[in-house]
Coordinates of C-alpha atoms and ligand atoms in Angstrom, one line a residue:
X199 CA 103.8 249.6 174.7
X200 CA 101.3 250.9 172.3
X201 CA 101.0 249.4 168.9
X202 CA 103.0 250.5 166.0
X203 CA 100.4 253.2 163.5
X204 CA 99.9 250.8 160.7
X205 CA 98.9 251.8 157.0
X206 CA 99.7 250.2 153.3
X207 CA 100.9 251.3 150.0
X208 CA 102.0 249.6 146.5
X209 CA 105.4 250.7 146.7
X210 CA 107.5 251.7 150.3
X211 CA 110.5 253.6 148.7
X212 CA 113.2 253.9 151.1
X213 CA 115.5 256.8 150.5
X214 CA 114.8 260.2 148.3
X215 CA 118.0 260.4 146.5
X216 CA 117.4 260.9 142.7
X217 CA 116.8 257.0 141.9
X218 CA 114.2 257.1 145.2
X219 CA 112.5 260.1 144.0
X220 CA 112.5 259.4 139.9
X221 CA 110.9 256.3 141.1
X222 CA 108.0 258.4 143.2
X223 CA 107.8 260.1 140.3
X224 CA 107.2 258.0 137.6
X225 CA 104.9 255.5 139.6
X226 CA 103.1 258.8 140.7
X227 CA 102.4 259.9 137.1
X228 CA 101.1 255.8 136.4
X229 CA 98.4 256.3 139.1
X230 CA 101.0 253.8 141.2
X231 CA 100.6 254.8 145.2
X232 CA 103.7 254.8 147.0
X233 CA 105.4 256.5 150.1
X234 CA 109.1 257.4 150.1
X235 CA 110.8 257.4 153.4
X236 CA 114.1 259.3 153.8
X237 CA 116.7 259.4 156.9
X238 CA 117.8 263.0 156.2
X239 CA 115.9 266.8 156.9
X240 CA 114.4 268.4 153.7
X241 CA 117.1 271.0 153.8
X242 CA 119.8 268.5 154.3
X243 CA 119.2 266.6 150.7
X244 CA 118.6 269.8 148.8
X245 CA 122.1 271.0 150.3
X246 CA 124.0 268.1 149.5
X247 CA 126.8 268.6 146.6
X248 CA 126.9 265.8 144.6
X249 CA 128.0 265.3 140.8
X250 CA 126.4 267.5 137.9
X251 CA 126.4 265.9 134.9
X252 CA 123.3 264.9 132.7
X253 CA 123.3 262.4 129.7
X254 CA 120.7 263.3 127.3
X255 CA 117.9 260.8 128.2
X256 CA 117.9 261.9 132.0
X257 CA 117.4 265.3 130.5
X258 CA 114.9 264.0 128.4
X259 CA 113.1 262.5 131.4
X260 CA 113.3 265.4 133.3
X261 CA 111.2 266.8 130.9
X262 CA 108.6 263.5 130.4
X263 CA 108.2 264.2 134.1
X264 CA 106.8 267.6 134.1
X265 CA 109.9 268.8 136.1
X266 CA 112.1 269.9 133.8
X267 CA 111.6 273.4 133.3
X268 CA 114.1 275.0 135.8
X269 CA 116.6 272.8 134.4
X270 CA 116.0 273.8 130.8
X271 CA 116.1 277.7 132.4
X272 CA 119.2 276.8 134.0
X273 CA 121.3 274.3 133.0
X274 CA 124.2 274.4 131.0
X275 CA 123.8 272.9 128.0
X276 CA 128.0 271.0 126.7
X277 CA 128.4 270.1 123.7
X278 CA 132.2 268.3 124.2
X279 CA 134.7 268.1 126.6
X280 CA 138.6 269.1 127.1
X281 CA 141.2 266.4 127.9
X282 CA 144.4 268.4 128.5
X283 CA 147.8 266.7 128.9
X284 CA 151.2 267.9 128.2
X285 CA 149.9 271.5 129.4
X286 CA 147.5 271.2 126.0
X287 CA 144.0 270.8 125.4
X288 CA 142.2 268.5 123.3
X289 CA 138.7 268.7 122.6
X290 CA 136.7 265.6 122.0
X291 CA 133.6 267.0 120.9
X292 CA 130.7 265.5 121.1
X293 CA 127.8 266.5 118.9
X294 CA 130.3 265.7 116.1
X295 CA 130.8 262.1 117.0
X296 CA 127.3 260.7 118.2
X297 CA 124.9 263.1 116.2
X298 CA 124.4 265.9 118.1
X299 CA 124.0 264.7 121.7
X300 CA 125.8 266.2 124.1
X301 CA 125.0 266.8 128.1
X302 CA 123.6 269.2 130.2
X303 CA 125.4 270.4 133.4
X304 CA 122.8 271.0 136.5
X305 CA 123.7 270.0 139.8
X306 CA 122.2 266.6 141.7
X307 CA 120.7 268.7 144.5
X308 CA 119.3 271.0 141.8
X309 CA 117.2 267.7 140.3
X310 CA 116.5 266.3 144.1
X311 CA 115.1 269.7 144.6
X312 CA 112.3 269.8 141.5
X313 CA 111.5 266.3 142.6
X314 CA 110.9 266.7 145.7
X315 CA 108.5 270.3 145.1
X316 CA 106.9 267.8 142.2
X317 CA 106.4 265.3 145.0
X318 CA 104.7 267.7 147.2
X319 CA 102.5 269.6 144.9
X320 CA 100.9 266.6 144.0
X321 CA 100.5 265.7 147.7
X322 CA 102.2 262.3 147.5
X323 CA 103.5 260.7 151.2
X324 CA 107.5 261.9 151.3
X325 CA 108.6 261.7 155.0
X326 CA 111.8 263.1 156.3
X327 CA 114.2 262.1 159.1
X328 CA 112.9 258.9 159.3
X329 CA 114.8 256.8 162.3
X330 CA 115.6 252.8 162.9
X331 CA 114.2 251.8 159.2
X332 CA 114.3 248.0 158.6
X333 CA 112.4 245.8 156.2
X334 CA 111.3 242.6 156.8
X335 CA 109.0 239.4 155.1
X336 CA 111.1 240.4 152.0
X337 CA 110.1 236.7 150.8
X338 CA 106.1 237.4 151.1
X339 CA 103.6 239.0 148.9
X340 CA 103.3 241.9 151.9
X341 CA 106.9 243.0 152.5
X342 CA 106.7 245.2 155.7
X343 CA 108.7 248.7 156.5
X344 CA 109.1 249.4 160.0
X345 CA 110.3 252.8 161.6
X346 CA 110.1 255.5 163.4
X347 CA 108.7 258.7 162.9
X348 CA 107.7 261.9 164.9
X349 CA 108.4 260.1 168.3
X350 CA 105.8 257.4 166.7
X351 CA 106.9 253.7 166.3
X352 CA 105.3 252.6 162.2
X353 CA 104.9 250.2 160.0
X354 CA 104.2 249.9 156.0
X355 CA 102.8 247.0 154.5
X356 CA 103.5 247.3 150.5
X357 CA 103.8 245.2 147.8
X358 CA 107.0 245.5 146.7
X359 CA 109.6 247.7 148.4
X360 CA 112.3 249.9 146.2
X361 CA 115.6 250.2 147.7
X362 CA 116.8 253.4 146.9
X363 CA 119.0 254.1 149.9
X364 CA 122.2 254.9 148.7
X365 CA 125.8 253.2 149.1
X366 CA 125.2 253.2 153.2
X367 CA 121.4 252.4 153.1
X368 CA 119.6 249.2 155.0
X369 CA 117.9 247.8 152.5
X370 CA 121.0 245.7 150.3
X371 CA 121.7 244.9 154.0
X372 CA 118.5 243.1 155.0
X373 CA 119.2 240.8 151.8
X374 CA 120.0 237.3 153.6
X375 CA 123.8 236.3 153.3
X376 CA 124.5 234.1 150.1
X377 CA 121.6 236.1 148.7
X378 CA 123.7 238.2 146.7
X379 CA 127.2 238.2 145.3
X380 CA 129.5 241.6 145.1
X381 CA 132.0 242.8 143.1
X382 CA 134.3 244.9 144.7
X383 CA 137.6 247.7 143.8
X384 CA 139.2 250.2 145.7
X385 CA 141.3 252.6 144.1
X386 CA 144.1 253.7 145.1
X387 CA 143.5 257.6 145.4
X388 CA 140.5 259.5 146.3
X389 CA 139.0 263.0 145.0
X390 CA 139.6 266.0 147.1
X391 CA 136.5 268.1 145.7
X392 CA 135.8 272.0 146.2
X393 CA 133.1 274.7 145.2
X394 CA 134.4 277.8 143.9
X395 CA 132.5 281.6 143.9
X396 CA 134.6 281.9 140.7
X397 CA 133.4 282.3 137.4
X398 CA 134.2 279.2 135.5
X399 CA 137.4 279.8 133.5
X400 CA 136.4 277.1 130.7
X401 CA 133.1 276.9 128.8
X402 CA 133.6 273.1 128.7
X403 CA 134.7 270.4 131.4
X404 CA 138.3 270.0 131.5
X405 CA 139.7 266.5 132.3
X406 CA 143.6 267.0 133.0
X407 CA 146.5 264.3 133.3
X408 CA 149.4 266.0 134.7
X409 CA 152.5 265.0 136.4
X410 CA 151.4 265.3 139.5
X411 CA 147.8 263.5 139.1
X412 CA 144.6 264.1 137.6
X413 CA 142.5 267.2 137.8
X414 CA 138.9 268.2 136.8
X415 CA 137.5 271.6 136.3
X416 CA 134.2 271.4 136.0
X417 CA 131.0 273.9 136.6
X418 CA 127.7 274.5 138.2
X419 CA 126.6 277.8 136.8
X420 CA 128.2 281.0 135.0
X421 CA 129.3 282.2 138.8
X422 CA 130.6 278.9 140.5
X423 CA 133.2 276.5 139.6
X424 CA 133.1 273.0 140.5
X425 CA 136.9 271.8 141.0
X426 CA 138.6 268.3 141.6
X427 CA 141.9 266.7 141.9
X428 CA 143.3 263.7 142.7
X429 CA 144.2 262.9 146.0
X430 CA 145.6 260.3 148.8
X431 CA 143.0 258.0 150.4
X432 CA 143.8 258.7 153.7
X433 CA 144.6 262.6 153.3
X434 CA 142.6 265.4 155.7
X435 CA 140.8 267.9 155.2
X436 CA 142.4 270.3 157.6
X437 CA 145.8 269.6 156.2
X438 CA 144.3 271.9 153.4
X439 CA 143.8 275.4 153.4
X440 CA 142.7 277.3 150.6
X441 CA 146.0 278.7 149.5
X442 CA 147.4 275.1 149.5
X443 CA 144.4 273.9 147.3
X444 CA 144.8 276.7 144.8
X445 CA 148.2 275.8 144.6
X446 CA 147.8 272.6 143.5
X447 CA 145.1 273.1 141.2
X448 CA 147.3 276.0 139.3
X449 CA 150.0 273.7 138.8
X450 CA 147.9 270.6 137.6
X451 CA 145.4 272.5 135.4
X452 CA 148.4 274.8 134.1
X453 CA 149.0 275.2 130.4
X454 CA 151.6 276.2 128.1
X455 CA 150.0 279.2 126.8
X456 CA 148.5 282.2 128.9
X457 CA 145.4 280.5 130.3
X458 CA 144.8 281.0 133.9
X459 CA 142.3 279.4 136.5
X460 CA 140.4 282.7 138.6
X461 CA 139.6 281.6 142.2
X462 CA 137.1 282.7 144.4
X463 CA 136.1 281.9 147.8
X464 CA 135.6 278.2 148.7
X465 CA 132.2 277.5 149.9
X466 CA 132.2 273.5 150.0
X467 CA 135.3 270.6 150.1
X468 CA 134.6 267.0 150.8
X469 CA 137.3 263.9 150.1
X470 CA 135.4 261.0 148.2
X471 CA 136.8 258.0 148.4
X472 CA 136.6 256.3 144.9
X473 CA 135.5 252.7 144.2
X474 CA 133.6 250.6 142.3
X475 CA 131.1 248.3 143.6
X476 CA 128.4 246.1 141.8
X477 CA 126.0 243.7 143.9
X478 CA 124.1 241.2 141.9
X479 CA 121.4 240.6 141.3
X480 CA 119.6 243.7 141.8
X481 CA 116.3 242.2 143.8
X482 CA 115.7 239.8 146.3
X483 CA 112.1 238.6 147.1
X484 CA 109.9 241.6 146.8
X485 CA 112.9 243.8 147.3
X486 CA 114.0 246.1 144.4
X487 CA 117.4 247.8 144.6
X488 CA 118.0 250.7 142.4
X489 CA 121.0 253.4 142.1
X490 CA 123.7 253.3 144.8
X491 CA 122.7 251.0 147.0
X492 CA 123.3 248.2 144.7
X493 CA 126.4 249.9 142.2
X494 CA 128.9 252.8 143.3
X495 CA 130.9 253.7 139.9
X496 CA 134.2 256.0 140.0
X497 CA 133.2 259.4 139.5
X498 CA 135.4 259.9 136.1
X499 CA 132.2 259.2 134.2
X500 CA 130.2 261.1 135.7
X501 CA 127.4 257.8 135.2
X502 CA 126.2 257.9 139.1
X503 CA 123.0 259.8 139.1
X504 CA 122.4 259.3 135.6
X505 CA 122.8 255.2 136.2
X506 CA 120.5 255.2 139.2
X507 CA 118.0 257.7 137.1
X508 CA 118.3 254.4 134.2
X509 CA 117.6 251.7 136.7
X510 CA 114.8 253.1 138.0
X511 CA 113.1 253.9 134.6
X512 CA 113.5 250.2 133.9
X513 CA 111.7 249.5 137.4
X514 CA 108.8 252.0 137.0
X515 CA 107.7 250.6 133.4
X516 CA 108.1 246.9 134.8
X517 CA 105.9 247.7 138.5
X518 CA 103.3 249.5 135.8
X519 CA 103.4 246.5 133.5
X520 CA 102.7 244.3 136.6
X521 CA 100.1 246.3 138.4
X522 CA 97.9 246.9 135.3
X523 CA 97.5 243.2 134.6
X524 CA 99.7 240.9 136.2
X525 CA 102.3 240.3 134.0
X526 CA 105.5 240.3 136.0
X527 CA 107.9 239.4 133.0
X528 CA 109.9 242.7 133.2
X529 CA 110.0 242.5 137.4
X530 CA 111.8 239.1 136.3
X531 CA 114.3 240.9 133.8
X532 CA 114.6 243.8 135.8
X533 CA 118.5 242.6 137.7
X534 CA 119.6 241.6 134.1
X535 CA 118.3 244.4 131.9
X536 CA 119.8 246.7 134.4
X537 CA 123.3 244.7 134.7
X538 CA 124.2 244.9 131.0
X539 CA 124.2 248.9 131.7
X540 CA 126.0 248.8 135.3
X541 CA 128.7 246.7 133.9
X542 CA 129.1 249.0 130.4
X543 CA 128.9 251.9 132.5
X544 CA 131.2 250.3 134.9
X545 CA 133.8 249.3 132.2
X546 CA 133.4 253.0 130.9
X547 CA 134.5 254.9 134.5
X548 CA 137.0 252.6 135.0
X549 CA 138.4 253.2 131.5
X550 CA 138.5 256.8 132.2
X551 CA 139.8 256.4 135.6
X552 CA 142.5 254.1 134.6
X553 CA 143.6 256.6 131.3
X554 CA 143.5 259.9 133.5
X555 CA 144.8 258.9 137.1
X556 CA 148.2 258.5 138.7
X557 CA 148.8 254.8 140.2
X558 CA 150.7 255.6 143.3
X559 CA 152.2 251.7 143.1
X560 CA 153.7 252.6 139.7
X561 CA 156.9 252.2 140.2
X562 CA 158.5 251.9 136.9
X563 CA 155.8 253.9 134.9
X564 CA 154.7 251.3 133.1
X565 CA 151.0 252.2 133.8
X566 CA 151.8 256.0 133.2
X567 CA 153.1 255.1 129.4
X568 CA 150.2 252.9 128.9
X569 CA 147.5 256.0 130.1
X570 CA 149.4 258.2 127.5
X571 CA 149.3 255.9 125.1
X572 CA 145.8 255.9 125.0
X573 CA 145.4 259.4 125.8
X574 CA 147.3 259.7 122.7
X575 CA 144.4 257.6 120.7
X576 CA 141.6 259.3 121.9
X577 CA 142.9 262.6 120.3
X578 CA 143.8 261.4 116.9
X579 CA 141.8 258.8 116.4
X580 CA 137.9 259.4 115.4
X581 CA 137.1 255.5 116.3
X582 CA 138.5 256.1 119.6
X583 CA 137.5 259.4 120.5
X584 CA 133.7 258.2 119.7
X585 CA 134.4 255.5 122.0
X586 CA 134.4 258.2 124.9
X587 CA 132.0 260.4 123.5
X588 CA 129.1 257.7 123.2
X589 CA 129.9 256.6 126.4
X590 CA 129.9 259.9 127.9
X591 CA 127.0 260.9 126.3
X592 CA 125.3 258.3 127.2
X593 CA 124.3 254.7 124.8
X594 CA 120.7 254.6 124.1
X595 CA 121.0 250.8 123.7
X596 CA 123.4 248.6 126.0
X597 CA 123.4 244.5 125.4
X598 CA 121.2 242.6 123.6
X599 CA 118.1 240.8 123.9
X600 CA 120.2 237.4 123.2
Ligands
APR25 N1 116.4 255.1 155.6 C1 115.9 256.1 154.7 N2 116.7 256.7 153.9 C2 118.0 256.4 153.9 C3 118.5 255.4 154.7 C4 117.7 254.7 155.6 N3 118.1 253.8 156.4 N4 119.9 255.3 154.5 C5 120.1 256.2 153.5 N5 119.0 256.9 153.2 C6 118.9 258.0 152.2 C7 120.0 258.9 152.1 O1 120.0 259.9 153.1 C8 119.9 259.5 150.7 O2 119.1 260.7 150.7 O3 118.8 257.4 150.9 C9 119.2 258.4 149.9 C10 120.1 257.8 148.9 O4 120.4 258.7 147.9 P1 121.8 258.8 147.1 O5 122.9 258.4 148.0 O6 121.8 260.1 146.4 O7 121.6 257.6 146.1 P2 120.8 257.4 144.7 O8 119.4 258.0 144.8 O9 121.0 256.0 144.3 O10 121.5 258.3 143.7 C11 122.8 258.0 143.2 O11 123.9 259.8 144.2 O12 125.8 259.3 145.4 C12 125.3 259.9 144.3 O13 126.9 260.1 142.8 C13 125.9 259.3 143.2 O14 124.9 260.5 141.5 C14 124.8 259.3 142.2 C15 123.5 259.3 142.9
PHB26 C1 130.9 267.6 138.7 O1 130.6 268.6 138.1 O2 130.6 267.4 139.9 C2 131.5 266.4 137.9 C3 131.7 266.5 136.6 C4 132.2 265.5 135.9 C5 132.6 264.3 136.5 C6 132.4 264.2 137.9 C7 131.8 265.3 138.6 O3 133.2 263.3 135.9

C-alpha cells in the first residue's frame, strides 16, 4: 500500500462551519498557518439554511476581519423585537434598553460564504469533501489528522488541532471516555422551519405564544421570509403540505387587528430537533473544541453561530499569545473563559424557550400560567425587559475574573 502524503501545519482545523472558518480567519490575519478540512462540497455549506441572527460584536468582527462589507450592504440592521401573545404585540426594543445595540439579520450561509472567498483569495489550504477524518496522539506535542482526499490516503501533523466539526463531528468523539463530562436536555417539541418567496410582513422578528404553540416570523432579506413554529418531535415532513403549513402559521401568528402574514412559494423546510447540550471542558490534550461540537443551545436565542463565533475569538487570541512567545496561560483558561458564556448563554435560550413554548406534558397548565406570567413581566417591566434585551443583544462581559 503506498504511504499516506504527509505534510505539517500549526493549526489542523476540522470542519468550515462559521467557528472552523472564523478560526482560519483570525489565525490567518496573525501570520498563524493552518489548513481547515471540511466533510461537505463547497456548494453544499454555502446552501445550507441555518439561523440568521448577529449580536453586535460578531458584526463587529465581521468587519475586524476584512469580510464585512457584503454584510454591511446587505444585512438588515433590528433594532428590537416583537413578542406577541393574546393576538397583541409587544415590542421590547432594544437600542432603548442597552444603549443603542441592537442586531443585524444576515443569514449563516451568507457569513460561511465571505469566509470562505476570504479564505481563498488569500490562498490559505481549505479542502472540501474530506472522507474517513480521525485524529489521533491528541496527548503529544504533534497531534496527527488522518484522511482521505482525492482518492489519496493523508496525514497532518499540527500542533494543536481545533475541533470545529459541528454537533455530529469526530473530533469531541476521539476525546477518551471519562475525558469529558456532558450535560444533556431534550425538549419536548422540535421546530418545523420554512423559507418563504414572501416579502416579510414585519420589519422586526416576531416571537409569538399562542394557544396552539410557539411561532417565529423572522427574515432573510426584503423578498424572503424566514418562518418557524413549534412542532412534535417525531412529526414528518411529508405529512405537511404547503397549504397545511400556512394554515398553521395564520392561526398562530394571527392578531386581533387587521394584520395579515403574505405567503409565497416555499423554497426550503427542515424539522430541528431542539436540545441543549454542553460538554466540559472544552479541550483535551492538544485538542480544542469550539462551536457545536462541544455546546448545541435551543434555537429561541438565536446564540448558536454567534456563541461558536465567541469561542473561537477566545481561541485565536490565546494560539497567537502562545505562538509568539510561549506563554500558554490563555490555552489554559480557554474551557473556563469560554464556559461562563455557554452556560449564560445557555441559561438565556432556555429562559426564552421555557417563557414562549407549549409543554405537551402540561397537563394542568401550570407551566402555561407560569410562561404568561413572565411574558407578562417582560412587557411592563423595564428591569425585566432589559433582561432579554442584553441577552439578546449580546453581553460584552460574562463572569468574572474571580
Ligand atoms: N470532518 C470534516 N468536517 C466535518 C466532519 C468531519 N468528520 N463532521 C462534520 N464536519 C463539518 C460539517 O459538514 C460542517 O460544515 O463541520 C462543520 C461544522 O459546522 P457547523 O455545524 O455549522 O458548526 P459551527 O461551525 O460550530 O457553527 C455553529 O452552526 O449549527 C449551527 O446553529 C448552529 O449557528 C450555529 C452554528
Ligand atoms: C432565523 O432567522 O433563522 C432565526 C431568528 C431568530 C431565532 C432563530 C432563528 O431565534
Amino acid at each position: 500500500m503506498a504511504e499516506p502524503s504527509s505534510r505539517r501545519t500549526q493549526v489542523g482545523i476540522v470542519g468550515a462551519g462559521p467557528a472552523g472558518l472564523v478560526l482560519g480567519r483570525l489565525l490567518d490575519l496573525q501570520g498563524i498557518d493552518s489548513v481547515i478540512l471540511e466533510a461537505r462540497s463547497r456548494e453544499y455549506v454555502e446552501k445550507r439554511v441555518r439561523a440568521g441572527v448577529l449580536e453586535q460584536g460578531t458584526v463587529d468582527l465581521m468587519q475586524e476581519m476584512g469580510v464585512g462589507d457584503r454584510m454591511l450592504a446587505e444585512g438588515l440592521v433590528h433594532h428590537g423585537i416583537h413578542l406577541r401573545f393574546d393576538r397583541r404585540d409587544h415590542h421590547i426594543a432594544f437600542d432603548e434598553l442597552t444603549d443603542g445595540r441592537g442586531i443585524t439579520i444576515y443569514g449563516q450561509q451568507e457569513v460561511v460564504k465571505d469566509l470562505i472567498a476570504a479564505r481563498l483569495e488569500a490562498d490559505a489550504p481549505l479542502h472540501f469533501e474530506v472522507e474517513e477524518v480521525s485524529l489521533a496522539d491528541l496527548d503529544s506535542e504533534q497531534p496527527l489528522i488522518r484522511y482521505r482526499h482525492e482518492g489519496e490516503q493523508r496525514e497532518l501533523r499540527c500542533d494543536v488541532i481545533a475541533g470545529c466539526d459541528g454537533f455530529h463531528g469526530v473530533c469531541r468523539e476521539t476525546v477518551p471516555e471519562g475525558a469529558l463530562r456532558f450535560h444533556v436536555r431534550d425538549y419536548p417539541f422540535a421546530w418545523f422551519g420554512v423559507l418563504a418567496e414572501a416579502p416579510p410582513s414585519t420589519e422586526e422578528l416576531i416571537y409569538c405564544s399562542s394557544e396552539r404553540g410557539f411561532a417565529l416570523h423572522s427574515m432573510r432579506s426584503p423578498q424572503l421570509s424566514r418562518l418557524y413554529f413549534q412542532c412534535d418531535p417525531d412529526e414528518k415532513l411529508e405529512d405537511w403540505p404547503d397549504e397545511r403549513i400556512w394554515e398553521e402559521l395564520h392561526t398562530r401568528l394571527e392578531r386581533e387587528d387587521d394584520w395579515s402574514l403574505t405567503e409565497g412559494p416555499l423554497v426550503e423546510k427542515g424539522i430541528t430537533p431542539m436540545r441543549a447540550f454542553v460538554a466540559e471542558p472544552m479541550q483535551y490534550g492538544r485538542l480544542y473544541l469550539a462551536g457545536d461540537a462541544v455546546h448545541i443551545v435551543p434555537p429561541t436565542g438565536a446564540k448558536g453561530l454567534n456563541l461558536a463565533v465567541s469561542d473561537v475569538r477566545v481561541l485565536a487570541e490565546a494560539l497567537g499569545r502562545w505562538f509568539e512567545g510561549g506563554d500558554d496561560s490563555l490555552l489554559e483558561s480557554y474551557s473556563d473563559v469560554c464556559l461562563r458564556r455557554v452556560w449564560r448563554t445557555q441559561h438565556f435560550s432556555w429562559w426564552m424557550t421555557w417563557m414562549l413554548h407549549r409543554f405537551p406534558d402540561d397537563e394542568d397548565g401550570f407551566q402555561a400560567k407560569l410562561s404568561r406570567a413572565q411574558l407578562e413581566y417582560v412587557c411592563s417591566s423595564k428591569a425585566a425587559a432589559t433582561t432579554l434585551a442584553e441577552n439578546y443583544v449580546g453581553l460584552s462581559q460574562v463572569g468574572s475574573e474571580a
